[in-house]
XYZ file of C-alpha atoms in Angstrom:
452
model
C 33.377 17.551 -17.419
C 33.836 19.780 -14.037
C 32.073 17.860 -11.005
C 29.986 21.481 -10.496
C 28.845 21.010 -14.104
C 27.881 17.399 -13.264
C 25.844 19.265 -9.823
C 24.309 21.461 -11.627
C 22.723 19.256 -14.350
C 22.082 17.423 -11.921
C 19.961 19.645 -10.241
C 18.631 21.233 -13.225
C 16.847 17.422 -14.199
C 15.137 17.263 -11.278
C 14.051 20.721 -11.351
C 12.448 19.978 -14.729
C 10.935 16.585 -13.557
C 9.196 18.783 -10.762
C 8.035 21.198 -12.980
C 6.679 18.894 -15.611
C 4.521 17.419 -13.290
C 3.430 20.609 -10.864
C -0.244 20.132 -10.251
C -2.303 22.593 -12.194
C -3.990 25.326 -10.195
C -6.649 27.806 -10.122
C -7.981 30.674 -7.757
C -10.980 30.521 -5.813
C -12.142 33.871 -6.711
C -12.119 32.792 -10.417
C -14.333 30.033 -9.410
C -18.838 30.206 -9.588
C -20.250 28.948 -6.740
C -22.067 26.337 -8.592
C -18.321 25.134 -9.398
C -17.208 25.638 -5.892
C -20.017 23.832 -4.599
C -18.623 20.362 -6.638
C -14.979 21.043 -4.915
C -13.450 17.556 -3.780
C -12.216 17.957 0.385
C -9.642 14.871 0.594
C -8.258 14.491 3.628
C -4.587 13.432 3.058
C -3.332 13.259 7.008
C -4.176 14.133 10.274
C -1.481 14.748 13.042
C -2.191 14.530 16.251
C -0.214 16.742 18.224
C -0.163 17.524 22.178
C -2.889 19.442 22.620
C -3.741 20.526 18.982
C -4.182 18.651 15.648
C -2.767 19.883 12.318
C -5.184 18.653 9.408
C -4.219 18.096 6.023
C -6.424 18.782 3.193
C -5.922 18.663 -0.486
C -9.198 20.709 -2.289
C -9.545 20.051 -6.396
C -12.179 21.737 -8.676
C -13.923 18.685 -10.922
C -11.072 19.447 -13.305
C -8.505 18.158 -10.853
C -6.906 21.346 -10.753
C -6.246 22.804 -7.086
C -7.953 25.685 -5.692
C -5.760 28.372 -4.247
C -7.088 31.296 -1.997
C -8.570 29.866 0.014
C -6.693 30.422 3.301
C -6.555 34.312 2.513
C -6.078 36.075 6.058
C -9.404 37.267 7.490
C -11.125 34.293 5.093
C -9.803 31.342 6.965
C -12.999 30.676 7.896
C -15.408 31.338 4.862
C -14.632 27.379 3.614
C -13.401 25.554 6.536
C -15.578 26.701 9.106
C -15.265 24.260 12.215
C -14.393 20.954 13.716
C -16.861 18.930 15.727
C -16.759 15.488 17.602
C -19.006 12.696 17.215
C -22.113 14.171 18.930
C -21.688 16.920 16.105
C -20.552 19.295 18.515
C -17.082 22.139 18.057
C -14.203 21.154 20.225
C -11.384 23.048 18.313
C -10.614 26.536 19.032
C -7.702 28.747 17.716
C -9.115 27.469 14.225
C -6.323 28.678 11.550
C -5.780 27.597 7.712
C -2.399 27.747 5.968
C -2.233 27.258 2.671
C 0.886 24.672 1.963
C 3.548 22.765 0.235
C 6.088 19.890 0.541
C 8.884 22.165 1.256
C 6.605 24.939 3.315
C 4.794 22.308 5.421
C 4.279 23.201 9.143
C 4.572 20.248 10.223
C 7.546 17.578 8.772
C 6.261 15.069 6.057
C 7.803 10.800 6.444
C 7.416 8.488 3.790
C 8.534 4.999 3.658
C 9.457 3.893 -0.248
C 8.299 0.113 -0.425
C 9.884 -1.493 -4.017
C 9.337 -4.595 -5.795
C 12.288 -6.846 -6.762
C 10.186 -9.963 -7.634
C 11.967 -12.202 -10.338
C 8.864 -11.157 -12.769
C 10.456 -7.444 -12.853
C 13.144 -9.182 -14.731
C 15.095 -6.283 -16.569
C 13.063 -3.459 -15.330
C 14.778 -3.265 -11.785
C 17.056 -0.484 -13.405
C 14.209 2.066 -14.868
C 12.149 1.238 -11.040
C 15.022 2.294 -9.061
C 15.375 5.551 -11.539
C 11.933 5.983 -10.647
C 12.177 5.994 -7.329
C 14.946 8.198 -6.508
C 13.597 10.629 -8.800
C 10.632 10.480 -7.194
C 12.799 10.568 -3.398
C 15.411 13.884 -4.877
C 11.758 15.742 -5.773
C 11.499 16.444 -2.145
C 13.473 19.158 -0.009
C 12.523 18.737 3.299
C 10.617 15.361 3.595
C 12.209 12.205 5.397
C 12.703 8.589 3.972
C 12.396 5.076 5.398
C 12.983 2.402 2.393
C 12.278 -1.060 1.916
C 12.835 -3.944 -0.595
C 10.552 -7.193 -1.254
C 10.604 -10.030 -2.963
C 9.119 -13.157 -1.135
C 11.092 -11.830 1.620
C 11.340 -8.211 2.910
C 14.871 -6.492 3.471
C 14.934 -2.869 5.340
C 17.394 -0.965 3.175
C 16.904 2.744 5.592
C 15.102 1.736 8.737
C 15.357 5.022 10.177
C 13.694 8.269 8.711
C 15.975 10.281 6.652
C 16.513 12.891 4.499
C 18.717 11.556 2.454
C 18.263 7.989 1.665
C 20.155 4.834 0.681
C 19.363 5.183 -3.499
C 18.191 2.276 -4.789
C 21.187 2.139 -7.589
C 22.694 0.558 -4.628
C 21.017 -2.586 -4.509
C 22.237 -5.870 -5.400
C 19.894 -7.578 -7.846
C 21.549 -11.153 -7.295
C 19.885 -11.026 -3.485
C 16.727 -10.602 -5.287
C 14.272 -12.185 -7.906
C 11.932 -14.551 -6.339
C 8.164 -13.829 -5.623
C 6.663 -11.332 -3.701
C 5.173 -10.531 -0.352
C 3.772 -7.060 -0.477
C 1.769 -7.184 2.594
C 4.369 -7.621 4.841
C 6.994 -5.298 3.293
C 4.233 -2.497 3.299
C 3.640 -3.147 6.638
C 7.428 -2.912 7.668
C 7.382 0.438 5.701
C 4.173 1.546 8.026
C 5.730 0.363 11.072
C 9.513 2.242 10.137
C 7.599 5.448 10.197
C 4.552 4.749 12.764
C 6.399 6.791 15.745
C 7.463 9.397 13.471
C 6.365 13.057 14.682
C 4.470 14.309 11.759
C 2.232 13.394 8.585
C 3.148 9.915 7.532
C 2.514 8.247 4.066
C 4.042 4.839 2.336
C 4.167 4.665 -1.365
C 4.479 1.125 -2.750
C 5.563 -0.327 -6.251
C 4.665 -3.584 -7.160
C 4.386 -5.811 -10.331
C 2.897 -8.851 -8.409
C 0.313 -10.144 -6.130
C 0.658 -10.570 -2.142
C 1.236 -14.145 -2.596
C 4.113 -15.061 0.350
C 3.111 -12.098 3.196
C 1.723 -15.459 5.133
C 4.910 -16.876 5.636
C 6.406 -13.522 7.702
C 4.568 -13.952 10.798
C 5.283 -10.452 12.538
C 3.855 -8.469 9.576
C 0.208 -8.295 8.058
C -0.655 -11.157 6.021
C -4.094 -10.195 4.621
C -4.961 -6.836 3.183
C -7.540 -6.633 6.577
C -4.287 -6.946 8.756
C -2.414 -3.888 6.435
C -5.640 -1.985 6.653
C -5.613 -2.126 10.385
C -2.200 -1.849 10.685
C -1.924 1.959 8.863
C -4.560 2.953 10.494
C -3.901 2.370 14.069
C -0.455 4.229 12.850
C -2.040 6.832 10.963
C -0.214 5.893 7.385
C -2.099 6.854 4.467
C -0.599 3.980 1.211
C -0.193 5.043 -1.915
C 0.947 2.719 -4.236
C 1.622 2.457 -7.864
C 0.872 -0.696 -9.872
C 2.986 -1.711 -12.662
C 1.849 -4.295 -15.840
C -1.252 -5.547 -13.781
C -3.874 -4.210 -15.842
C -5.512 -2.706 -12.692
C -5.389 -3.936 -9.400
C -8.609 -3.538 -7.464
C -7.425 -5.112 -4.050
C -4.351 -2.884 -3.748
C -6.593 0.602 -4.804
C -8.886 -0.507 -2.063
C -6.074 -0.741 0.328
C -4.908 2.731 -0.313
C -8.780 3.990 -0.456
C -9.545 2.504 2.825
C -6.246 4.690 4.282
C -6.709 7.440 2.190
C -4.329 7.190 -0.263
C -4.893 6.665 -3.743
C -3.775 3.788 -6.830
C -2.048 4.260 -9.808
C -1.912 2.685 -12.864
C 0.892 2.087 -15.116
C 1.894 -0.048 -17.985
C 4.634 1.046 -19.356
C 8.067 0.883 -17.446
C 9.611 3.716 -19.663
C 6.581 6.240 -17.998
C 7.321 5.001 -14.409
C 9.626 8.503 -13.787
C 6.282 10.030 -15.103
C 3.943 7.946 -12.992
C 5.522 8.536 -9.921
C 5.576 12.222 -10.385
C 1.894 12.760 -11.084
C 1.486 11.248 -7.825
C 4.005 13.311 -5.861
C 2.049 16.533 -7.898
C -1.440 15.180 -7.058
C -0.822 14.429 -3.429
C 2.013 16.679 -2.305
C 2.407 19.342 -4.404
C -0.352 21.419 -2.746
C -2.468 21.783 0.052
C -3.832 23.433 2.838
C -3.058 22.505 6.671
C -5.707 23.431 9.695
C -4.597 23.491 12.916
C -6.487 23.824 15.960
C -6.445 23.213 19.971
C -8.775 20.764 20.560
C -10.414 19.130 24.164
C -10.668 15.813 22.131
C -9.799 14.413 18.722
C -12.052 15.953 15.949
C -13.995 13.553 13.992
C -15.570 15.876 11.045
C -14.550 19.000 9.298
C -17.131 21.210 8.363
C -17.027 23.284 4.774
C -19.017 25.300 3.022
C -20.198 24.693 0.080
C -19.953 27.401 -1.711
C -18.606 29.977 0.247
C -22.038 31.869 1.664
C -23.557 30.991 4.581
C -25.447 27.373 3.353
C -25.682 23.877 5.034
C -22.099 23.108 5.762
C -21.056 19.987 4.353
C -19.088 17.901 6.596
C -16.041 15.691 5.807
C -14.867 12.637 7.639
C -11.467 13.169 9.184
C -10.851 9.314 10.767
C -11.484 6.476 7.897
C -13.954 3.638 8.645
C -12.086 0.637 10.130
C -12.028 -2.347 7.866
C -14.654 -4.758 7.479
C -13.140 -8.129 8.597
C -13.468 -10.204 5.497
C -15.641 -13.211 4.947
C -15.103 -15.639 4.322
C -11.794 -14.744 5.930
C -8.774 -14.246 2.619
C -6.959 -16.788 1.662
C -3.241 -17.450 2.760
C -1.375 -17.365 -0.614
C 1.377 -19.679 -1.665
C 3.927 -18.118 -3.824
C 2.827 -18.305 -7.316
C 6.395 -19.467 -8.484
C 5.733 -22.904 -6.555
C 5.422 -25.130 -9.177
C 6.904 -24.865 -12.758
C 5.152 -25.728 -15.988
C 3.596 -28.950 -16.062
C 5.105 -29.742 -12.477
C 3.422 -30.827 -8.972
C 7.170 -30.915 -7.451
C 7.714 -28.240 -4.385
C 10.270 -26.663 -5.283
C 13.325 -25.863 -3.127
C 12.588 -22.546 -3.103
C 9.711 -23.158 -1.432
C 10.733 -25.169 1.567
C 11.288 -22.330 3.695
C 8.095 -20.025 2.518
C 6.232 -23.617 3.587
C 8.257 -23.872 6.807
C 7.213 -19.939 8.084
C 3.120 -21.090 6.731
C 2.947 -24.500 8.727
C 3.764 -22.542 11.784
C 1.185 -19.761 10.815
C -1.043 -22.253 10.053
C -0.240 -24.203 13.875
C -1.090 -20.864 15.609
C -4.533 -20.263 13.587
C -5.504 -23.370 14.448
C -4.617 -23.786 17.932
C -6.446 -20.092 18.511
C -9.560 -21.195 17.632
C -10.900 -24.749 17.779
C -13.780 -23.771 14.806
C -11.449 -22.958 12.168
C -10.338 -25.095 9.765
C -7.458 -24.655 6.949
C -8.056 -25.990 2.833
C -5.288 -26.326 0.240
C -6.304 -25.418 -2.876
C -4.234 -26.481 -5.933
C -5.285 -24.536 -9.235
C -3.582 -25.319 -12.901
C -2.994 -22.709 -15.631
C -5.569 -22.828 -18.405
C -3.313 -23.610 -21.132
C -2.951 -27.455 -21.419
C -5.652 -30.128 -21.332
C -8.358 -30.150 -18.864
C -7.996 -33.792 -17.605
C -3.833 -33.142 -17.122
C -4.853 -29.451 -15.232
C -7.055 -31.408 -13.073
C -4.308 -34.035 -12.119
C -1.874 -31.578 -11.804
C -3.894 -29.267 -9.308
C -4.501 -32.285 -7.337
C -1.372 -33.076 -7.299
C -0.183 -29.907 -6.078
C -2.713 -29.718 -3.558
C -1.109 -33.364 -2.230
C 2.328 -31.866 -2.288
C 1.522 -29.035 -0.383
C -0.649 -30.920 2.407
C 2.193 -33.967 2.910
C 4.846 -31.001 3.026
C 2.950 -29.138 5.602
C 2.030 -32.501 7.526
C 5.616 -33.535 7.674
C 6.823 -30.379 8.913
C 3.965 -30.132 11.867
C 5.234 -33.678 13.028
C 8.307 -32.780 12.729
C 8.601 -29.451 14.317
C 5.541 -29.741 16.952
C 6.553 -33.658 17.916
C 5.845 -32.511 21.547
C 2.793 -30.527 20.745
C -0.496 -32.347 21.413
C -2.768 -29.501 20.368
C -0.338 -28.955 17.128
C -0.609 -32.848 15.903
C -4.363 -32.772 16.837
C -4.829 -29.941 14.466
C -3.643 -31.697 11.459
C -7.378 -33.422 11.432
C -8.574 -29.886 10.621
C -6.545 -29.773 7.222
C -7.706 -30.575 4.274
C -7.132 -30.561 0.176
C -9.217 -29.542 -2.698
C -8.177 -29.124 -6.392
C -9.950 -27.653 -9.007
C -7.822 -27.978 -12.700
C -7.467 -24.727 -14.582
C -11.601 -23.357 -13.339
C -10.380 -20.443 -11.042
C -7.417 -18.688 -13.074
C -6.539 -15.099 -11.591
C -5.630 -14.189 -15.154
C -7.699 -15.928 -17.819
C -5.554 -14.856 -20.559
C -3.148 -17.236 -21.246
C -1.251 -15.204 -23.124
C -0.520 -12.757 -19.974
C 2.583 -12.215 -18.532
C 1.477 -13.121 -15.166
C 0.028 -16.796 -16.402
C 2.299 -18.081 -14.341
C 0.524 -17.209 -11.484
C -2.192 -18.976 -12.493
C -0.061 -22.237 -11.254
C -0.446 -21.883 -7.613
C -1.781 -23.536 -4.461
C -3.490 -21.267 -2.033
C -4.186 -21.670 1.623
C -7.678 -20.836 3.319
C -9.021 -20.139 6.272
C -12.576 -21.852 7.231
C -14.317 -20.826 10.127
């Protein structure tokens, strides 16, 4: 087939994908006041410029349709009525509202695509890659970086570009171990944190945040990840595959102004990415204003009439530090079925976690480390109690040996070993209670808990 024909077919296929998932719209003029009062205003991003701000807002009706017509000339402040600071004082001038889309955005949009290459993806890598490539190709003017991860991370495209390296260039042989979700997402955040526009991270994963603690330069907990995202003004969007809901990742997305999408059918992944793109980036409003300081609240009229305006927070609330602190997870593939021996693949991860434990214990003399051993629900109770005990002891002894060898001349590090202990729980605390779950292997694990 002629090259031009192939190119035309490719362009047409992308157009079909974009059109298939274009967000439905409705004009504000067709809505009753009672419906207008129920509109949902979602702040997608707030871009801080030299002496002004640009606020990206999505407005949908109760049916999820994007509401058009709220930025008609002369009517801009009929619905979006003002910007205020914490003292509720109007602080912005030259207030304008524009209807926009990804290809007509007043400020550039920057994305980091973060893809899961952990072993449980197995034969689904190609379909993940196709979905990622379709997603990227559906944008015409945005810029992308790209990060791959299993128990380590690979920053494939470190600087924002309109034409990132396609996912199909990846070498599967380089991947296939465990997962470092938090660290990889944080790497994506850091790759766009200085970009001069609206910033978003889009994550695809089928796993947990198991090995993030072994990569100390990046976030190791959901709390650290939220702090990093908010500091860089980055919203996190995510697609979870085959996890039957992912409450913690969904919470991370919500707390950073993003959204979480669940998908259990790998053949529908292109569609799911299409819905994400359509819902978040097909249509939005850009509010631009010259401000004496950074506004904290957008005021909106609930029914387009002169009624008491509603207030929408522009800045997400800072996350609450977890108490007790989140555990640092060791990889779920650390132990084989009915085995308690530390696998060779875990050696490097254990050394990194030992380094992190030393840093934590030296920074706070009241802190303790508890190593918790667990077993999967399959198998007898007595065997599982024994396995979980042996697994906890194996990790405890390995970490103690690493610290003694690596920190032989560091008295504080050596004394810190006294604040490390091992406990075991048999199969009483499974992550997945159904032994037929494809994620049952993650129940054969050791968790490291930081205790104050």
